[in-house]
Tab-separated table of C-alpha atoms in Angstrom:
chain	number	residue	atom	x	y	z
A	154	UNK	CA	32.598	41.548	-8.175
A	155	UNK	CA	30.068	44.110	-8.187
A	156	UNK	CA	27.124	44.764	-5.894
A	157	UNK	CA	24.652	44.482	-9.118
A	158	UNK	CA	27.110	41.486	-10.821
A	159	UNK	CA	26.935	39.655	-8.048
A	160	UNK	CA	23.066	39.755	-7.506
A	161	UNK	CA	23.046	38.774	-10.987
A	162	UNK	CA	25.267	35.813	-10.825
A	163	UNK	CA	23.016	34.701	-7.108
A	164	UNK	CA	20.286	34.751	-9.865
A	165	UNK	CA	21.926	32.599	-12.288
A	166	UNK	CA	23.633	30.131	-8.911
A	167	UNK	CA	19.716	29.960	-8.316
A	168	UNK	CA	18.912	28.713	-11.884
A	169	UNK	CA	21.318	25.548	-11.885
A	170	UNK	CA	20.133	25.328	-8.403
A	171	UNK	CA	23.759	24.512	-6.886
A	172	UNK	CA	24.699	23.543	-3.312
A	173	UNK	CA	27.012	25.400	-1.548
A	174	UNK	CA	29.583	23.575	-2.048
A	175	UNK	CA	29.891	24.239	-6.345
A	176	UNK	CA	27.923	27.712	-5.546
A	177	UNK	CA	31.451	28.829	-3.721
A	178	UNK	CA	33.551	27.303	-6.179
A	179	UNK	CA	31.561	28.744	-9.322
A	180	UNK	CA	31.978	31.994	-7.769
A	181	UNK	CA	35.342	31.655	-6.749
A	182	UNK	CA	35.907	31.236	-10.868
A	183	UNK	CA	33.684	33.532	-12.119
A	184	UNK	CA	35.217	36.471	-9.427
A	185	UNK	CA	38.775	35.899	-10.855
A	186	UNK	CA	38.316	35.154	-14.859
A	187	UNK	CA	35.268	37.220	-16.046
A	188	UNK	CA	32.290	39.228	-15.859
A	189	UNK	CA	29.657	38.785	-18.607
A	190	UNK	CA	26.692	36.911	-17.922
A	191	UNK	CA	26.920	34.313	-20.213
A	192	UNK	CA	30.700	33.551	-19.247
A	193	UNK	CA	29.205	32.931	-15.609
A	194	UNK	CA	26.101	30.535	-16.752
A	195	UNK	CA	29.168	28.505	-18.705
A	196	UNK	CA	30.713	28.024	-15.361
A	197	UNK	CA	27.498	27.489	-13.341
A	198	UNK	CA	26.427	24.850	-15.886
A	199	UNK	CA	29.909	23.224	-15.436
A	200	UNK	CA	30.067	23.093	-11.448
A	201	UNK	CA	26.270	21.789	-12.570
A	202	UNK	CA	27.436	19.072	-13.664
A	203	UNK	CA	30.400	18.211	-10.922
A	204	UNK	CA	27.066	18.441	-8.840
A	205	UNK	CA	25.475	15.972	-10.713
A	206	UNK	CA	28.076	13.327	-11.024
A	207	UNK	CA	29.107	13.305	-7.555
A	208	UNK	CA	25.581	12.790	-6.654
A	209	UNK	CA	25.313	10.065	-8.533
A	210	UNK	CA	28.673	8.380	-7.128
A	211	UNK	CA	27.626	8.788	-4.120
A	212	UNK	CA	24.149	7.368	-4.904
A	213	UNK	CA	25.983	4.278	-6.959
A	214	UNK	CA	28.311	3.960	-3.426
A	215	UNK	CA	25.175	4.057	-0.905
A	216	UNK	CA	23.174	1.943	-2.546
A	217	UNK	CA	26.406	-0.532	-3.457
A	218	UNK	CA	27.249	-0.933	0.496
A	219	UNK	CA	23.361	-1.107	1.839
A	220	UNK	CA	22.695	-4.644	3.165
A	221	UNK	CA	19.884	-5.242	5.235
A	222	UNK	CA	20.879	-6.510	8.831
A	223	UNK	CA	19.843	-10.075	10.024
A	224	UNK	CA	16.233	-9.060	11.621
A	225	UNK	CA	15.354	-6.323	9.138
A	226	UNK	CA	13.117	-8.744	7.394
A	227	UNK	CA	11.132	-9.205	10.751
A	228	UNK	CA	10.666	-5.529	11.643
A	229	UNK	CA	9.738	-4.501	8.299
A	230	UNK	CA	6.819	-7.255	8.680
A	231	UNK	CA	5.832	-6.586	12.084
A	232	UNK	CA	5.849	-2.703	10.568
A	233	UNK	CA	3.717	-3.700	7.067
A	234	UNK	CA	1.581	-6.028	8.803
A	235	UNK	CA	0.341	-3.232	10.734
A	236	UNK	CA	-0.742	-0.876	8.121
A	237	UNK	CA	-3.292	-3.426	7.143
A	238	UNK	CA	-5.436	-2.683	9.765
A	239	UNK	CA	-6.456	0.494	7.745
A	240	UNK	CA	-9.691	0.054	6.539
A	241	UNK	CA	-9.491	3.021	3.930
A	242	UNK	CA	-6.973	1.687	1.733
A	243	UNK	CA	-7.764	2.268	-1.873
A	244	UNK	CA	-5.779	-0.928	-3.424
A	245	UNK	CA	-3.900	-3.700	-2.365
A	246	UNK	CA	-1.775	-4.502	-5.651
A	247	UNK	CA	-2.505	-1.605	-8.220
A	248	UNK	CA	-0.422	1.558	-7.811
A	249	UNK	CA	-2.582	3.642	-10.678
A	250	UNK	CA	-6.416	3.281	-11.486
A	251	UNK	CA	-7.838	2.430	-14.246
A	252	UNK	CA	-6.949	6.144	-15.829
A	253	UNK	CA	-3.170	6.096	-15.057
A	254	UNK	CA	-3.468	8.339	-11.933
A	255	UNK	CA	-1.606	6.988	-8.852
A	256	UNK	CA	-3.392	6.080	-5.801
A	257	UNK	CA	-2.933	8.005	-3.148
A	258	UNK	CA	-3.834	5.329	-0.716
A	259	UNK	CA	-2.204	2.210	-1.844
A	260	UNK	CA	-1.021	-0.675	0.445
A	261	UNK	CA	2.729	0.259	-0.861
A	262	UNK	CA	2.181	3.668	0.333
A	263	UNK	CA	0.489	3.841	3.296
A	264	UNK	CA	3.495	0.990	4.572
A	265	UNK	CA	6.288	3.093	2.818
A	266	UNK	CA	4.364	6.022	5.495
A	267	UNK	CA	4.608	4.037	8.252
A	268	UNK	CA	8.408	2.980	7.400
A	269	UNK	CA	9.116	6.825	6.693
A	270	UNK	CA	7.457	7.553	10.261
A	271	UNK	CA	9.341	5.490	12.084
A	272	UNK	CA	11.746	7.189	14.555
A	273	UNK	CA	15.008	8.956	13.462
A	274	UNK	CA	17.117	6.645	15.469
A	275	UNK	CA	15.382	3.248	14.530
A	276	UNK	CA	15.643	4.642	10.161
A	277	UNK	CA	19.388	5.308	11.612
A	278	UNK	CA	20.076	1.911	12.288
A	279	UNK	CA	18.135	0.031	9.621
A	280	UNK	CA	17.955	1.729	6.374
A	281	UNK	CA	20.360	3.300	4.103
A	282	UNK	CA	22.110	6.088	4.193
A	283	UNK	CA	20.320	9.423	3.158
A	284	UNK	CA	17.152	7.373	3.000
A	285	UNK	CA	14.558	9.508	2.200
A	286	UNK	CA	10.640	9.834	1.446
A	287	UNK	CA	10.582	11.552	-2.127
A	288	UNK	CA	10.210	9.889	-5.273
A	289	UNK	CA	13.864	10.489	-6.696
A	290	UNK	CA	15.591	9.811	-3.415
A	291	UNK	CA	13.365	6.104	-3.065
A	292	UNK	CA	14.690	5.029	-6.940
A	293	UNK	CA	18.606	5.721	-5.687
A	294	UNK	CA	18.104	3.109	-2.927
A	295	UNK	CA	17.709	0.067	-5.390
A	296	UNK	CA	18.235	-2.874	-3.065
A	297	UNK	CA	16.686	-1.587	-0.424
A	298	UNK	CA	13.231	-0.970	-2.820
A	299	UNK	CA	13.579	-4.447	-3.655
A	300	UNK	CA	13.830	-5.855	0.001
A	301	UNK	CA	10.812	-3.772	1.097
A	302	UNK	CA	8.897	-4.791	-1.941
A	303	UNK	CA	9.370	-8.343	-0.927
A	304	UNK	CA	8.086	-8.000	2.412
A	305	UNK	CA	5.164	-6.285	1.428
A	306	UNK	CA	4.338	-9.398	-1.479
A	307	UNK	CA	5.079	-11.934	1.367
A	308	UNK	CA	2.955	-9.780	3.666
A	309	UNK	CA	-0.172	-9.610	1.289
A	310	UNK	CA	0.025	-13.199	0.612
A	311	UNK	CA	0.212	-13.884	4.246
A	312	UNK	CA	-2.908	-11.828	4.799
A	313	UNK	CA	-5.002	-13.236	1.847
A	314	UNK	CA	-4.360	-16.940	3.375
A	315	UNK	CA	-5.486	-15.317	7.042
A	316	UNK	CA	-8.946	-14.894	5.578
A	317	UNK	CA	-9.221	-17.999	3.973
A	318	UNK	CA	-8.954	-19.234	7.333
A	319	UNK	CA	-10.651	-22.767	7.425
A	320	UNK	CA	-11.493	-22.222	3.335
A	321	UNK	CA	-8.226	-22.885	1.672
A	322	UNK	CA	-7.630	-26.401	1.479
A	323	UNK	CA	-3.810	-27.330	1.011
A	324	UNK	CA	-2.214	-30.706	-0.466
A	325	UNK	CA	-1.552	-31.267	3.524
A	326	UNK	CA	-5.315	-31.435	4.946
A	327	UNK	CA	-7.338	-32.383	1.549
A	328	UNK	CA	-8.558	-35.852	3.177
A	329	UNK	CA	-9.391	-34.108	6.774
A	330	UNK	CA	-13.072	-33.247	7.433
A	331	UNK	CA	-14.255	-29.542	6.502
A	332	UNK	CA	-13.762	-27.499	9.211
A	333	UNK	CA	-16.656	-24.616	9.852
A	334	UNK	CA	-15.255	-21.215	8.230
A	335	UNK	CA	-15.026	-18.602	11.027
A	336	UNK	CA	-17.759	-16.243	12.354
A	337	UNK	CA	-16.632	-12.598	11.287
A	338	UNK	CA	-16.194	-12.378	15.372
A	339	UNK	CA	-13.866	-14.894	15.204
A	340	UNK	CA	-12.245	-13.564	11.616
A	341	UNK	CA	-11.721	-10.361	13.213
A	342	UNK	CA	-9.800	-11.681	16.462
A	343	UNK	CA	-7.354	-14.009	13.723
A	344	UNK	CA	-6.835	-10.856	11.341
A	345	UNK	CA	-5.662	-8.927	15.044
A	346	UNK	CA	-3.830	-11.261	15.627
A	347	UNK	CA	-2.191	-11.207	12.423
A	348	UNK	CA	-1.822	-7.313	12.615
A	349	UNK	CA	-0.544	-7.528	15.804
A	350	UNK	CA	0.748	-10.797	17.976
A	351	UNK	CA	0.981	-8.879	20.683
A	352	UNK	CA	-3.032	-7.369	20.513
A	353	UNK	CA	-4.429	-8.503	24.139
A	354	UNK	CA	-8.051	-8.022	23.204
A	355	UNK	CA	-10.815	-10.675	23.278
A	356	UNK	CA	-13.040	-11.029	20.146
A	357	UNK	CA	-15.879	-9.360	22.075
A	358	UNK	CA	-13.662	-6.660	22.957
A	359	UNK	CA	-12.156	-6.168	18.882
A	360	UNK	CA	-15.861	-6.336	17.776
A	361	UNK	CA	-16.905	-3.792	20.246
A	362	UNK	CA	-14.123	-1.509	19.250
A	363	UNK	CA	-13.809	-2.020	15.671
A	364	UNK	CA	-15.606	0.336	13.106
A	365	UNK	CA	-18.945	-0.707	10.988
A	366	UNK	CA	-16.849	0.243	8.163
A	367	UNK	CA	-13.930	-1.544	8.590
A	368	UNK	CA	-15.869	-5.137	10.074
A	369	UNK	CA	-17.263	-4.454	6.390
A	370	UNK	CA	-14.152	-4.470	4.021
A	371	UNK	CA	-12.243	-7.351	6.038
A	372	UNK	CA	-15.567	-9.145	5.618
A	373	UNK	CA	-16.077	-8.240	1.880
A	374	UNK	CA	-11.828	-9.586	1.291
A	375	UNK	CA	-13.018	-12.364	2.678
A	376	UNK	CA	-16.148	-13.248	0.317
A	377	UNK	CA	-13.745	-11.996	-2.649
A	378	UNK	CA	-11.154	-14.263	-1.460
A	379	UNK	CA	-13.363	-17.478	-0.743
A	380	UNK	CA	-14.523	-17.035	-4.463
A	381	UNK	CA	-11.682	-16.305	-6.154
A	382	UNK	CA	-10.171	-19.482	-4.398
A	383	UNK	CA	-13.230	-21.532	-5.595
A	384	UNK	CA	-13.469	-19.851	-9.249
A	385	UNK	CA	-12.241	-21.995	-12.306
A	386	UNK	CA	-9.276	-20.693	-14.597
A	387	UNK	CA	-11.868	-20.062	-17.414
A	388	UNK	CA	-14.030	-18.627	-15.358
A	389	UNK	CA	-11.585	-15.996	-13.681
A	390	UNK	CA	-10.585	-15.252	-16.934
A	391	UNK	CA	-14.029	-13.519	-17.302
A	392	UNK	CA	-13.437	-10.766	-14.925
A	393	UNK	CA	-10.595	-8.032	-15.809
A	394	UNK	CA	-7.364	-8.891	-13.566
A	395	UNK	CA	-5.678	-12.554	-12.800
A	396	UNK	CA	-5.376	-12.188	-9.027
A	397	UNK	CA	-7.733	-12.214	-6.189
A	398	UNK	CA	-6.297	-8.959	-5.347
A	399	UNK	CA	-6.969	-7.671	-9.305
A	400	UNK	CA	-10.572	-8.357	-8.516
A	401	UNK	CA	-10.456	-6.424	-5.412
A	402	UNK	CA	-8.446	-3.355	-6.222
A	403	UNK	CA	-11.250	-3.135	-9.299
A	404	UNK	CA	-13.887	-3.154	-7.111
A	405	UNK	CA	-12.620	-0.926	-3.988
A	406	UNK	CA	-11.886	1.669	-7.541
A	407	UNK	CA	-15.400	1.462	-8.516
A	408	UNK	CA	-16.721	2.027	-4.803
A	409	UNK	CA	-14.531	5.248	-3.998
A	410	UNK	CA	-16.199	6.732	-6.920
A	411	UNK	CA	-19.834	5.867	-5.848
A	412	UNK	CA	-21.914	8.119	-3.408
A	413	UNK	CA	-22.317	7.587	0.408
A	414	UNK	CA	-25.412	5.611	0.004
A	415	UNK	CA	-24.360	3.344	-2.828
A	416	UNK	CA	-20.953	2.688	-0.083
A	417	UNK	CA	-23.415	2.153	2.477
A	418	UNK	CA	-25.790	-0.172	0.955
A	419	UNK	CA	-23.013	-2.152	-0.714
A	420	UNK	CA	-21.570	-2.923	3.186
A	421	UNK	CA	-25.085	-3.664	4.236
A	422	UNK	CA	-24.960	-6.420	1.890
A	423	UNK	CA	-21.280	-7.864	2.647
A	424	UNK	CA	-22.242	-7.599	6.211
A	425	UNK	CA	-25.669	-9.665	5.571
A	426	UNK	CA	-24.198	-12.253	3.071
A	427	UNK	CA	-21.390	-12.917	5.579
A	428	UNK	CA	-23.715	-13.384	8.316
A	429	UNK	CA	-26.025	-15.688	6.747
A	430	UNK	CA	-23.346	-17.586	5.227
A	431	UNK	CA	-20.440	-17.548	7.793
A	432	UNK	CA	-22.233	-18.718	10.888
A	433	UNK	CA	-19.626	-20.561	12.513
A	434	UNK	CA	-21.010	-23.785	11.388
A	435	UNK	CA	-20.852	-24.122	7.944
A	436	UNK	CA	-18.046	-25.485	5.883
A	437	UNK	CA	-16.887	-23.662	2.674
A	438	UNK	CA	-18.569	-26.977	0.843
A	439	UNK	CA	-21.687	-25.905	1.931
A	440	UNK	CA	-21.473	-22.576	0.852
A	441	UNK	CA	-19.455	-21.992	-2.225
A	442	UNK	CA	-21.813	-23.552	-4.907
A	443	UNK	CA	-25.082	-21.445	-3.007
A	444	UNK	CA	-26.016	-18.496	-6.138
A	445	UNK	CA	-26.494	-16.110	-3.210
A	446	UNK	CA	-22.607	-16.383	-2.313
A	447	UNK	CA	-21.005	-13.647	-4.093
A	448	UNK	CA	-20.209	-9.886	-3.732
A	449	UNK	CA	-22.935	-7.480	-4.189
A	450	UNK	CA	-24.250	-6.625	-7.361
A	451	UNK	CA	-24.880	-3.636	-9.381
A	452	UNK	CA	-28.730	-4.522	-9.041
A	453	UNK	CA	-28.483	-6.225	-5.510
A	454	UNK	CA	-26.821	-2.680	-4.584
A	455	UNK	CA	-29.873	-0.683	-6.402
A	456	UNK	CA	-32.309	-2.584	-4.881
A	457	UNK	CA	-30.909	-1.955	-1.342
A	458	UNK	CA	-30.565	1.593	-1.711
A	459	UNK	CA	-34.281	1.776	-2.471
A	460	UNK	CA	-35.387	-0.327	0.417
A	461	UNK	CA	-33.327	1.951	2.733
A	462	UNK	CA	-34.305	4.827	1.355
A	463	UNK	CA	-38.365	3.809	1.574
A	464	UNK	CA	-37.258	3.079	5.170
A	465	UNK	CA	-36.088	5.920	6.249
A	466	UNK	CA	-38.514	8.131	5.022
């Protein structure tokens, strides 16, 4: 083949964007039975679609033989658990907002991150094969998708009953006494705990280290949580979203789009209302039916801001 055929043909190779396995064997065709153009985009497109079809046999084969080994489950948790710690997530359920586009920093995707990050050796010996951190290579892994999307529903549910520490009463303990709901000192230590087992830290010593900002939000899921929990089924049905965690991927939507002060004054609030309420000796029983229980409002937020700005100046 000509020096100016050939560069043409690498152009048209380039178009159907094959590997270099059909590449060679288009070309091998193409340099034995012909020479126009559009005879070598015919056998491009063909060798195309080999490509295609043994990618997808070997997709259908990978994800056919993929079974998770006996103590995935627990690594994956340990793993997910983890990621919880981060503060700046944007939503805990909800993959898109409210205008379709998806979020960037969703509890699926920041623990997908952390799986993705994980050494070469340890994604060598527990996820499939060709495992990768695109889009189009997650869908091809089916079963595995489905396994980590279990862990992380089992995970969330484990950390929603972690803050309803002492406020959740089960069939087992309804005729025990109310026990006092945890200090956010304490809250803190049994959400540690909870991220990691293996944390040595007092609660002094998680307080001390812990950011403003982040002592806010686990205190905010709390107050969400404890009212969601104590909300009746008409009543829930007021607010957009079914879930506890509806009602607080809604509201961490409507605070990333808010300025720095309105952010600020909201945690002033949380951090207030969970201070006055959650001493450390009051049971939920005497809290939940107080007005003043409940996450910040529009006007409780405006009226802060003004008292902090008059402060300040």
């Amino acid at each position: 083949m000509a020096p100016a055929d050939r560069a043409q043909w690498n152009q048209l190779a380039d178009i159907f964007e094959l590997d270099s396995k059909h590449r060679a064997e288009a070309l091998r065709i193409s340099s034995i039975t012909g020479s126009e153009n559009q005879y070598h985009a015919s056998v491009c497109l063909l060798q195309k679609t080999r490509q295609d079809m043994d990618n997808v046999v070997s997709q259908l084969c990978s994800a056919a033989s993929w079974k998770p080994a006996a103590d995935l489950g627990t690594r994956l948790t340990k793993i997910i658990r983890e990621t919880l710690q981060d503060h700046t997530m944007e939503s805990y359920t909800y993959r898109v907002d409210s205008k379709k586009k998806p979020i960037q920093k969703s509890f699926e995707k920041i623990a997908m991150n952390a799986i993705i990050n994980q050494s070469e050796s340890w994604k060598l010996e527990n996820l499939p094969q060709d495992f990768g951190s695109t889009l189009t290579d997650l869908k091809k892994h089916e079963a595995f998708m489905k396994f980590f999307g279990a862990k992380v529903r089992h995970v969330r549910d484990d950390f929603r009953i972690a803050l309803l520490t002492n406020i959740l009463v089960t069939h087992a303990n309804i005729d025990e006494p109310a026990q006092p709901v945890p200090k956010l000192s304490e809250l803190l230590l049994l959400l540690t705990r909870f991220f990691n087992p293996q944390d040595p830290r007092t609660a002094k010593e998680i307080e001390a280290d812990m950011d403003s900002k982040a002592k806010a939000r686990f205190a905010y899921l709390r107050i969400e949580a404890a009212i969601y929990n104590y909300t009746n089924q008409v009543d829930r049905k007021l607010r957009p979203g079914q879930s506890h965690w509806a009602w607080v991927d809604q509201q961490l939507e409507n605070l990333c789009g808010q300025k720095r002060s309105y952010r600020r004054a909201f945690d002033t609030i949380v951090i207030a209302t969970d201070q006055g309420f959650f001493d450390g000796n009051k049971s939920i029983f005497d809290i939940k039916e107080d007005e003043k229980f409940r996450v910040p409002t529009e006007d409780d937020v405006s009226q802060a801001m003004e008292f902090m700005s008059s402060n300040t100046n």
